[in-house]
């Protein structure tokens, strides 16, 4: 019985602009901006080292529909490395890099096979002589809401059948419902593997056959936490084996620590250092959001230093460290952090408050920020906030409010 092995990656988002990070020190910012490429190099290096039969990339190779030339040329360089080793690459384009976008076209080497906008079947013969059918389609436009899954039809004559699909498993309501499908839809096709893309959080939706979102290869913001990477998959006639390989060069993390036992600035500082060092990993950069809960310093001078000096102190030696842990957020809370449900039970007032927060509109926020953004000096130096930054502002405001209100 033969077996085949391949790499399944998705959502490379090459040259992602990494918005909202301009305040990072130059060395770290440069590393973050390079990180999607660094991560992708790990994908191709693994393909070569593990001598796989082929590589699948399940959509969103490029972050923008204009596919920067820088991103294309660096992607092409990686493809050439694979061509030299005789490794074919099968690609579908997703909602981010759909085919209607306008970009300066850069020719890819012959080992690169790109699926067209209608579902089609491509054939490859593995090193062991096994014949593999791969099925997939690329997004012709940004918004594809059709049930493309209905167009996937098994074509006889292969030892293995692999579906490639950039789309949304329909219960995942927090994502755009592109090319929706259910797990049952996929299982009914009786393929041997489903290589999915679109959802950036890694998830194995089914084991047999494997239905897999590998997640993106490099986190792009603080919502995309944890180690990111791709799968090395082996299929035999008896089943499958999957090996997750980390690709991320920069990892986003979040943590909160209870500092109620600390009685001095120095003790809190030590606890922070401890937390930071727990995240330090050799050769990997970490961007950490840290929350301190139950801060109670009675000495006024020490308490003031928390706001004024702690962050700066914690960042001091990080920028020169290859394995840095950089605090992108330090939230200092004095009260207990109770959750919404618990607070609502305690007083009606909280239900009302959360209602107001949930219905807080963009125009309210713009109005609140107007004195800053319409100030003659402010206007000159400030760039607008992204949707995500606006949401974060509201989240942080909620935390602060609760902290102040809930103070014992
Ligand atoms: Mn994506």
JSON list of C-alpha atoms in Angstrom, two decimals, residues 19 32 55 128 151 264 302 361 369:
[
{"chain": "A", "resi": 19, "resn": "UNK", "atom": "CA", "xyz": [-1.71, 48.12, 11.36]},
{"chain": "A", "resi": 32, "resn": "UNK", "atom": "CA", "xyz": [6.99, 42.16, 12.76]},
{"chain": "A", "resi": 55, "resn": "UNK", "atom": "CA", "xyz": [2.21, 21.54, -1.07]},
{"chain": "A", "resi": 128, "resn": "UNK", "atom": "CA", "xyz": [5.30, 6.21, -4.76]},
{"chain": "A", "resi": 151, "resn": "UNK", "atom": "CA", "xyz": [-19.76, 21.64, -7.30]},
{"chain": "A", "resi": 264, "resn": "UNK", "atom": "CA", "xyz": [5.20, 47.20, 47.08]},
{"chain": "A", "resi": 302, "resn": "UNK", "atom": "CA", "xyz": [4.67, 53.67, 44.87]},
{"chain": "A", "resi": 361, "resn": "UNK", "atom": "CA", "xyz": [-22.25, 53.72, 17.82]},
{"chain": "A", "resi": 369, "resn": "UNK", "atom": "CA", "xyz": [-12.91, 61.82, 19.84]}
]
